[in-house]
Short mmCIF file of C-alpha atoms in Angstrom, two decimals:
data_model
loop_
_atom_site.label_atom_id
_atom_site.label_comp_id
_atom_site.label_asym_id
_atom_site.label_seq_id
_atom_site.Cartn_x
_atom_site.Cartn_y
_atom_site.Cartn_z
CA MET D 609 68.38 98.34 95.97
CA LYS D 610 68.56 101.93 97.18
CA LEU D 611 70.97 103.83 99.38
CA GLY D 612 70.17 103.02 102.99
CA ASP D 613 68.60 99.62 102.26
CA LEU D 614 69.56 96.70 104.50
CA ILE D 615 70.67 93.50 102.74
CA GLU D 616 72.18 90.19 103.81
CA VAL D 617 75.20 88.79 102.01
CA GLU D 618 78.00 86.24 102.41
CA VAL D 619 81.61 87.41 102.06
CA ILE D 620 83.56 85.01 99.84
CA GLY D 621 86.87 86.85 99.52
CA ILE D 622 88.74 90.14 99.98
CA ASP D 623 89.93 92.78 97.53
CA HIS D 624 93.32 94.50 97.37
CA LYS D 625 92.07 97.18 99.76
CA GLY D 626 91.30 94.58 102.41
CA ASP D 627 87.51 94.80 102.11
CA GLY D 628 85.20 91.81 101.83
CA VAL D 629 83.68 90.90 98.47
CA GLY D 630 80.58 88.92 97.54
CA ARG D 631 77.85 88.58 94.89
CA LEU D 632 74.14 89.23 95.12
CA GLY D 633 71.55 89.52 92.37
CA GLY D 634 74.17 89.92 89.66
CA ASN D 635 75.91 92.74 91.55
CA ASP D 636 79.42 92.85 92.94
CA ILE D 637 79.19 93.55 96.65
CA VAL D 638 81.94 95.24 98.64
CA VAL D 639 81.61 94.90 102.41
CA ARG D 640 83.71 97.44 104.25
CA ARG D 641 85.74 95.61 106.93
CA GLY D 642 84.18 92.31 105.86
CA LEU D 643 86.24 89.11 105.98
CA PRO D 644 86.01 85.78 104.12
CA GLY D 645 83.42 83.54 105.77
CA ASP D 646 81.35 86.41 107.17
CA ARG D 647 77.61 86.44 106.77
CA ILE D 648 76.52 89.98 107.45
CA GLU D 649 73.62 92.37 107.35
CA GLY D 650 74.79 95.59 105.77
CA ARG D 651 73.50 99.02 104.81
CA VAL D 652 73.95 100.23 101.22
CA VAL D 653 76.21 103.30 101.31
CA LYS D 654 77.37 103.50 97.70
CA LYS D 655 76.16 102.30 94.28
CA ARG D 656 77.97 102.53 90.98
CA ARG D 657 77.75 100.47 87.77
CA GLY D 658 76.73 97.14 89.21
CA ARG D 659 78.90 97.57 92.30
CA ILE D 660 77.36 98.06 95.72
CA GLU D 661 79.22 98.99 98.90
CA LEU D 662 77.94 98.11 102.35
CA ASP D 663 78.69 99.15 105.89
CA ILE D 664 78.24 96.29 108.33
CA VAL D 665 75.19 96.63 110.60
CA GLN D 666 75.64 93.24 112.24
CA ILE D 667 77.76 90.12 111.74
CA ILE D 668 75.37 87.18 111.64
CA SER D 669 78.14 84.56 111.59
CA CYS D 670 81.87 84.51 110.88
CA LYS D 671 84.88 82.23 110.45
CA ILE D 672 87.50 84.78 111.50
CA GLN D 673 86.91 86.12 114.99
CA ARG D 674 87.21 89.86 115.63
CA ILE D 675 89.24 91.29 118.50
CA GLU D 676 89.00 94.66 120.17
CA SER D 677 90.91 97.34 118.26
CA ARG D 678 93.39 99.47 120.16
CA CYS D 679 92.81 102.74 118.28
CA SER D 680 89.78 104.97 118.92
CA HIS D 681 89.89 106.12 115.27
CA PHE D 682 89.68 102.59 113.86
CA GLY D 683 86.99 102.22 111.18
CA PHE D 684 86.88 105.96 110.55
CA CYS D 685 90.53 106.48 109.62
CA GLY D 686 91.66 105.55 106.13
CA GLY D 687 94.80 103.81 107.46
CA CYS D 688 94.42 100.57 109.41
CA ARG D 689 91.89 98.09 108.00
CA TRP D 690 92.50 95.01 110.14
CA GLN D 691 93.21 96.24 113.65
CA ASP D 692 90.22 94.18 114.85
CA VAL D 693 91.82 90.99 113.46
CA SER D 694 94.52 89.00 115.28
CA TYR D 695 97.97 89.38 113.75
CA GLU D 696 98.11 85.65 112.99
CA ASP D 697 94.90 85.96 110.94
CA GLN D 698 96.22 89.11 109.23
CA LEU D 699 99.22 87.14 107.94
CA LYS D 700 96.95 84.38 106.60
CA LEU D 701 94.82 86.96 104.81
CA LYS D 702 97.88 88.55 103.19
CA GLU D 703 99.19 85.21 101.98
CA SER D 704 95.74 84.51 100.55
CA LEU D 705 95.75 87.86 98.73
CA VAL D 706 99.12 87.08 97.14
CA LYS D 707 98.09 83.58 96.04
CA THR D 708 94.76 84.81 94.63
CA ALA D 709 96.50 87.57 92.67
CA LEU D 710 99.04 85.13 91.18
CA LYS D 711 96.27 82.71 90.24
CA SER D 712 94.32 85.47 88.48
CA LYS D 713 97.21 85.79 85.97
CA SER D 714 98.06 82.06 85.90
CA LEU D 715 101.45 82.78 87.45
CA SER D 716 103.07 79.88 89.27
CA PRO D 717 106.30 80.46 91.21
CA GLN D 718 108.39 77.32 91.61
CA LYS D 719 108.45 78.12 95.32
CA MET D 720 106.50 80.54 97.50
CA GLU D 721 108.01 81.09 100.93
CA PRO D 722 105.73 81.69 103.96
CA ILE D 723 105.14 85.34 104.76
CA LEU D 724 107.73 86.82 107.13
CA PRO D 725 105.96 88.47 110.11
CA SER D 726 106.87 91.98 111.23
CA LEU D 727 109.03 92.20 114.33
CA ASP D 728 106.84 95.07 115.55
CA VAL D 729 103.07 95.08 115.23
CA PHE D 730 102.58 98.60 116.65
CA TYR D 731 104.81 101.69 116.54
CA TYR D 732 106.66 100.33 113.52
CA ARG D 733 106.54 103.27 111.10
CA ASN D 734 109.47 105.66 110.74
CA LYS D 735 107.54 108.10 108.54
CA MET D 736 104.00 109.47 108.47
CA GLU D 737 102.38 112.29 106.54
CA PHE D 738 99.68 114.35 108.25
CA SER D 739 97.37 116.86 106.59
CA PHE D 740 95.95 120.21 107.67
CA GLY D 741 92.29 120.94 107.01
CA SER D 742 89.19 122.40 108.59
CA ASP D 743 85.83 121.06 109.74
CA ARG D 744 82.42 122.31 108.53
CA ASP D 745 82.62 125.21 110.97
CA GLY D 746 86.01 126.31 109.66
CA ILE D 747 87.92 125.06 112.73
CA LEU D 748 91.50 123.99 111.93
CA GLN D 749 92.22 120.25 111.97
CA LEU D 750 95.44 118.25 111.78
CA GLY D 751 95.41 114.52 111.23
CA LEU D 752 94.76 111.80 108.68
CA HIS D 753 92.19 111.34 105.94
CA ILE D 754 88.73 109.97 106.58
CA ARG D 755 88.31 106.68 104.79
CA GLY D 756 87.39 107.25 101.14
CA ARG D 757 87.50 111.05 101.43
CA TYR D 758 90.65 112.55 99.93
CA ASN D 759 89.40 116.06 100.79
CA ARG D 760 88.29 115.39 104.38
CA ILE D 761 90.49 114.80 107.39
CA PHE D 762 89.88 114.28 111.10
CA ASP D 763 91.73 115.51 114.18
CA LEU D 764 94.12 112.75 115.15
CA GLU D 765 94.35 112.23 118.88
CA LYS D 766 96.59 109.15 119.02
CA CYS D 767 98.04 106.86 116.38
CA TYR D 768 99.66 103.52 117.22
CA LEU D 769 101.70 103.15 114.03
CA GLN D 770 104.40 105.76 114.63
CA SER D 771 106.08 106.44 117.97
CA PRO D 772 104.36 108.36 120.81
CA GLU D 773 106.61 111.35 120.01
CA SER D 774 104.74 111.88 116.75
CA ASN D 775 101.48 112.13 118.67
CA LYS D 776 103.03 114.87 120.82
CA LEU D 777 104.05 116.72 117.66
CA ILE D 778 100.54 116.57 116.23
CA ALA D 779 99.05 117.98 119.43
CA ALA D 780 101.65 120.75 119.64
CA PHE D 781 101.29 121.83 115.99
CA ARG D 782 97.50 121.82 116.23
CA ALA D 783 97.48 123.90 119.41
CA GLY D 784 100.10 126.32 118.09
CA ALA D 785 98.32 126.81 114.77
CA LYS D 786 95.11 127.68 116.60
CA LEU D 787 96.94 130.01 118.98
CA TYR D 788 98.45 132.02 116.11
CA GLU D 789 95.24 131.75 114.05
CA LEU D 790 96.98 130.09 111.12
CA MET D 791 94.65 128.75 108.44
CA PRO D 792 94.95 125.51 106.46
CA TYR D 793 95.35 125.65 102.71
CA ASN D 794 91.96 125.52 100.97
CA LEU D 795 91.81 123.35 97.83
CA ARG D 796 88.91 125.35 96.34
CA THR D 797 89.94 128.94 97.06
CA HIS D 798 93.71 128.25 97.15
CA GLU D 799 93.99 130.45 100.21
CA GLY D 800 95.53 129.57 103.56
CA LEU D 801 99.00 128.67 104.74
CA LEU D 802 99.36 125.20 106.31
CA ARG D 803 99.42 122.13 104.06
CA PHE D 804 101.26 119.08 105.44
CA LEU D 805 103.33 117.92 108.37
CA VAL D 806 105.71 115.05 107.55
CA VAL D 807 107.33 113.31 110.53
CA ARG D 808 110.36 111.02 110.14
CA GLU D 809 112.26 109.20 112.87
CA ALA D 810 115.52 107.33 113.24
CA GLN D 811 114.73 105.60 116.48
CA PRO D 812 118.11 103.95 117.28
CA ARG D 813 119.81 107.37 117.03
CA GLY D 814 116.95 109.24 118.69
CA GLN D 815 116.52 111.60 115.74
CA LEU D 816 113.15 113.21 115.12
CA MET D 817 112.65 115.27 111.94
CA ILE D 818 109.70 117.28 110.70
CA ASN D 819 109.05 118.81 107.30
CA LEU D 820 106.32 121.45 107.55
CA VAL D 821 104.92 122.12 104.08
CA VAL D 822 103.35 125.59 103.75
CA ALA D 823 102.05 127.82 100.97
CA GLU D 824 104.28 130.76 101.91
CA TYR D 825 107.70 131.10 103.51
CA PRO D 826 109.57 133.03 104.95
CA ASN D 827 106.73 133.95 107.28
CA ALA D 828 106.96 135.31 110.85
CA LEU D 829 103.88 133.42 112.02
CA ILE D 830 105.38 130.11 110.87
CA ASP D 831 108.51 130.95 112.83
CA SER D 832 106.35 131.60 115.91
CA LEU D 833 104.61 128.26 115.40
CA ILE D 834 107.95 126.45 115.18
CA ARG D 835 109.16 128.08 118.40
CA TYR D 836 105.93 127.06 120.13
CA VAL D 837 106.39 123.42 119.07
CA ARG D 838 110.09 123.31 120.01
CA GLU D 839 109.27 124.37 123.55
CA ARG D 840 106.85 121.46 123.91
CA VAL D 841 108.79 118.81 121.99
CA PRO D 842 112.45 119.57 122.83
CA GLN D 843 113.69 116.27 121.33
CA LEU D 844 112.87 117.60 117.84
CA SER D 845 116.31 117.46 116.21
CA GLU D 846 115.68 118.32 112.54
CA ILE D 847 113.29 121.06 111.39
CA ILE D 848 112.62 121.81 107.72
CA VAL D 849 110.02 124.16 106.27
CA SER D 850 109.13 123.57 102.60
CA ARG D 851 107.39 126.19 100.49
CA HIS D 852 104.83 124.71 98.10
CA THR D 853 102.91 127.33 96.08
CA GLY D 854 101.36 124.96 93.52
CA LYS D 855 97.79 123.71 93.52
CA ALA D 856 98.64 120.01 93.62
CA GLN D 857 98.16 118.40 97.04
CA ILE D 858 101.58 116.83 97.45
CA ALA D 859 103.89 117.12 100.45
CA VAL D 860 106.85 118.34 98.37
CA GLY D 861 107.92 121.96 98.04
CA GLU D 862 109.80 124.02 95.46
CA ALA D 863 112.16 125.33 98.14
CA SER D 864 113.20 124.02 101.56
CA PHE D 865 114.61 125.86 104.57
CA VAL D 866 116.54 124.06 107.31
CA LEU D 867 115.71 125.78 110.61
CA LYS D 868 117.42 123.29 112.89
CA GLY D 869 119.90 120.44 112.41
CA ASN D 870 121.45 119.15 109.18
CA GLY D 871 118.25 118.71 107.20
CA TYR D 872 118.39 114.92 107.25
CA ILE D 873 118.39 111.95 109.61
CA GLU D 874 120.66 108.90 109.68
CA GLU D 875 119.09 105.45 109.73
CA SER D 876 120.91 102.33 110.87
CA CYS D 877 120.33 99.39 108.54
CA GLY D 878 122.37 96.35 109.40
CA ASP D 879 126.02 97.41 109.37
CA TYR D 880 125.27 100.52 107.32
CA LYS D 881 124.38 104.12 108.12
CA LEU D 882 121.98 105.77 105.67
CA LYS D 883 121.34 109.46 105.13
CA ILE D 884 117.61 110.10 104.66
CA SER D 885 116.58 113.53 103.34
CA PRO D 886 112.98 114.81 103.70
CA ASN D 887 111.90 113.75 100.19
CA SER D 888 113.99 110.58 99.87
CA PHE D 889 112.34 107.17 99.89
CA TYR D 890 113.18 104.65 102.56
CA GLN D 891 111.22 101.65 103.78
CA THR D 892 108.79 102.82 106.47
CA ASN D 893 109.43 99.82 108.75
CA SER D 894 113.11 100.09 109.69
CA ARG D 895 113.59 96.82 111.57
CA GLN D 896 111.75 94.83 108.92
CA ALA D 897 113.72 96.55 106.16
CA GLU D 898 116.89 94.90 107.44
CA ARG D 899 115.25 91.49 107.18
CA LEU D 900 113.96 92.30 103.67
CA TYR D 901 117.45 93.28 102.51
CA GLU D 902 118.96 90.15 104.07
CA ILE D 903 116.58 88.05 101.97
CA ILE D 904 117.57 89.94 98.83
CA ARG D 905 121.28 89.53 99.59
CA ASN D 906 120.90 85.80 100.25
CA TRP D 907 119.04 85.34 96.98
CA VAL D 908 121.62 87.31 95.00
CA GLY D 909 124.43 85.10 96.35
CA GLU D 910 128.18 85.62 96.33
CA ASN D 911 130.18 86.72 93.28
CA ALA D 912 127.04 87.86 91.46
CA GLY D 913 128.94 89.90 88.86
CA ASN D 914 127.73 93.27 87.62
CA LEU D 915 124.42 94.43 89.11
CA LEU D 916 121.95 97.08 87.96
CA ASP D 917 119.67 98.56 90.64
CA LEU D 918 116.67 100.35 89.06
CA TYR D 919 114.69 102.84 91.17
CA SER D 920 117.60 102.75 93.61
CA GLY D 921 116.40 105.50 95.97
CA THR D 922 118.91 106.31 98.72
CA GLY D 923 121.01 103.27 97.79
CA SER D 924 119.94 101.04 100.68
CA ILE D 925 119.59 97.86 98.59
CA ALA D 926 122.75 98.70 96.65
CA LEU D 927 124.84 98.99 99.81
CA TYR D 928 123.56 95.65 101.06
CA LEU D 929 124.52 94.01 97.77
CA ALA D 930 127.86 95.73 97.21
CA SER D 931 129.86 92.90 98.81
CA CYS D 932 128.18 90.41 96.44
CA ALA D 933 128.93 92.40 93.29
CA GLN D 934 131.90 93.18 91.12
CA GLU D 935 130.29 96.53 90.25
CA LEU D 936 126.84 97.96 90.95
CA THR D 937 125.04 100.80 89.18
CA GLY D 938 122.00 102.47 90.74
CA VAL D 939 119.53 104.57 88.75
CA GLU D 940 117.03 106.90 90.45
CA LEU D 941 114.87 109.76 89.15
CA ILE D 942 114.85 111.88 92.33
CA GLU D 943 118.08 113.84 92.50
CA ASP D 944 117.99 114.33 96.29
CA ALA D 945 117.74 110.57 96.78
CA THR D 946 120.67 110.00 94.38
CA LEU D 947 122.79 112.52 96.29
CA ASP D 948 121.91 110.64 99.47
CA ALA D 949 122.98 107.38 97.80
CA VAL D 950 126.37 108.84 96.84
CA TRP D 951 126.82 110.17 100.38
CA ASN D 952 125.80 106.81 101.85
CA ALA D 953 128.33 104.91 99.71
CA GLU D 954 131.14 107.26 100.75
CA LYS D 955 130.09 107.22 104.42
CA ASN D 956 130.12 103.40 104.46
CA ALA D 957 133.36 103.09 102.45
CA VAL D 958 131.60 101.26 99.60
CA ARG D 959 133.65 101.87 96.47
CA ASN D 960 132.16 99.58 93.84
CA CYS D 961 128.82 101.42 93.53
CA LYS D 962 127.96 104.35 91.31
CA PHE D 963 124.62 106.19 91.21
CA ILE D 964 122.98 108.02 88.33
CA SER D 965 120.06 110.46 88.60
CA ALA D 966 117.85 109.94 85.54
CA PRO D 967 114.45 108.54 84.56
CA VAL D 968 114.94 104.78 84.43
CA GLU D 969 113.32 104.51 81.00
CA VAL D 970 115.72 107.15 79.59
CA PHE D 971 118.76 105.46 81.12
CA LEU D 972 117.85 102.08 79.61
CA LYS D 973 117.01 103.60 76.23
CA ASN D 974 120.45 105.20 76.02
CA LEU D 975 122.29 102.13 77.31
CA ASP D 976 124.22 100.74 74.35
CA ASP D 977 126.30 98.06 76.03
CA PHE D 978 124.35 95.89 78.48
CA ASN D 979 126.77 93.87 80.59
CA PHE D 980 124.77 93.29 83.76
CA ASP D 981 124.30 89.82 85.25
CA LEU D 982 121.37 90.76 87.47
CA VAL D 983 118.79 93.55 87.50
CA ILE D 984 117.09 94.59 90.74
CA ILE D 985 113.80 96.46 90.40
CA ASP D 986 112.15 98.24 93.34
CA PRO D 987 109.64 100.60 91.70
CA PRO D 988 107.11 102.97 93.32
CA ARG D 989 103.55 101.73 93.91
CA PRO D 990 102.37 102.33 90.31
CA GLY D 991 104.87 99.72 89.15
CA VAL D 992 107.45 99.65 86.36
CA HIS D 993 107.18 102.17 83.53
CA PRO D 994 105.93 100.41 80.34
CA LYS D 995 109.01 101.59 78.43
CA VAL D 996 111.24 100.05 81.08
CA LEU D 997 109.40 96.74 80.75
CA GLY D 998 109.72 96.88 76.99
CA ARG D 999 113.45 97.56 77.17
CA LEU D 1000 113.95 94.71 79.64
CA GLY D 1001 112.22 92.46 77.10
CA GLU D 1002 114.80 93.53 74.51
CA ILE D 1003 117.80 93.20 76.82
CA ARG D 1004 116.67 90.02 78.61
CA PRO D 1005 119.10 90.02 81.56
CA PRO D 1006 119.92 86.55 82.94
CA ARG D 1007 118.22 87.24 86.31
CA ILE D 1008 115.76 89.79 87.67
CA LEU D 1009 114.89 90.47 91.30
CA TYR D 1010 111.63 92.40 91.60
CA VAL D 1011 110.72 94.02 94.93
CA SER D 1012 107.20 95.41 95.22
CA CYS D 1013 104.79 96.84 97.80
CA ASN D 1014 101.79 96.59 95.45
CA ILE D 1015 100.55 93.11 94.54
CA ASN D 1016 98.31 94.44 91.72
CA THR D 1017 101.05 96.19 89.75
CA LEU D 1018 103.48 93.38 90.58
CA ILE D 1019 101.40 90.65 88.96
CA GLU D 1020 100.69 92.81 85.92
CA ASP D 1021 104.43 93.40 85.46
CA LEU D 1022 105.28 89.75 86.18
CA GLU D 1023 102.84 88.64 83.49
CA VAL D 1024 104.70 90.82 80.98
CA ILE D 1025 108.16 89.69 82.11
CA VAL D 1026 107.19 85.99 82.04
CA GLY D 1027 105.98 86.61 78.49
CA PHE D 1028 109.53 87.69 77.60
CA GLY D 1029 110.73 84.16 78.40
CA TYR D 1030 111.27 84.06 82.16
CA GLU D 1031 110.25 81.72 84.93
CA ILE D 1032 109.43 82.75 88.50
CA LYS D 1033 111.94 80.84 90.62
CA ARG D 1034 110.68 81.93 94.04
CA LEU D 1035 108.58 84.49 95.80
CA GLN D 1036 108.69 85.77 99.40
CA PRO D 1037 106.06 88.02 101.04
CA VAL D 1038 107.44 90.18 103.86
CA ASP D 1039 105.00 91.97 106.13
CA MET D 1040 106.11 95.58 106.47
CA PHE D 1041 102.66 97.02 107.20
CA PRO D 1042 100.70 95.35 110.05
CA HIS D 1043 96.95 96.15 110.26
CA THR D 1044 96.80 96.88 106.52
CA PRO D 1045 96.28 94.53 103.55
CA HIS D 1046 99.69 95.50 102.13
CA CYS D 1047 102.97 93.60 102.25
CA GLU D 1048 106.33 93.74 100.51
CA ILE D 1049 107.06 90.96 98.02
CA VAL D 1050 110.43 89.78 96.70
CA CYS D 1051 110.34 87.80 93.47
CA GLU D 1052 113.22 86.14 91.60
CA LEU D 1053 112.94 85.56 87.85
CA LYS D 1054 115.35 83.63 85.67
CA LYS D 1055 115.67 83.77 81.90
CA LEU D 1056 114.70 80.54 80.15
CA ASP D 1057 117.14 79.02 77.66
#
């Protein structure tokens, strides 16, 4: 088979990216936007080491019906994968992904709860990160990444995941940047000024925050751009400019400048108010986050003793669990997030929580006296640090609650933890990310006698 060839194949499953998978002539076949039960004719667009990727030319037959997608960028954008699938079918696919992943490692929870649907299917995100770039003619662009192309973006006209206000911001920043002839940062030449635009919202309070990441600041042209945007989006309440002079393409700067507001927003989560700084982690689906934390609190139960919250972020889980605990200790690497957690505890009059800023693996290594009854783990997408897993195997806490947004790293870590002498009591998928193959998963593990 050569690039451009047309082949016919049956889709028998989906991978963790939400693409269809099949087999043909001893090759693994990946069908972009394919679904289980599809028989398709596809064009070969990529070949590598016995793996062939196809774009669908026509669907010959299918078991899951497609619907019309709402977004004009669907299929081109690297974000939504399943906007042409009914939400009911999306939930079935996600449950299937979780079950298949568990089976691949021979992991058997005593109970798997049905996936909890998102309250909002569109306009559910409270944070999005947009990139500056340029097209082949050198014209400035502002938007999201083209699917599979980390170095190529497209001009975003309208996204249905964050609120309509974010779409206004994108249009205003793009127009202003062109007006003042500001150039995007170039990854090859390391010239240019504009890098990222991060938009965060606290919808119940009507707060709208942007963090404009640039290669140089202070800069008069950036100030002119900000004024231009403020005139067109007057509801913009928090404005931060971050200076990032390094070569790495990350939306975090070495220095930040608050041009308007306090430099943070306040989220409402249940009965609690949470301070969210520009670089602090918080669940991107606010309404669903409350339901996720309610599940965690119900599973922890009353009078749970001393709790240890690893990768504690801004302290959102800790605050929810404070009433269940005698004492709770949160550990988080990012210092800004830890400061937010301390502020959040004080603001909400929670007095039995303390927060430590340190690498989790270093904290556990230096912990001489382990007197925790339950450990909560909510790591970033890459999963738990191997040294943390190893130390947990030495300590063997009575109970572990693992919260994950990445099924692949979750099952790898669960396999290790089960090997330490634990059983998986129950598992609950929670859909935080409609139109994508991702979901949040809560898992309870108990130490075997």
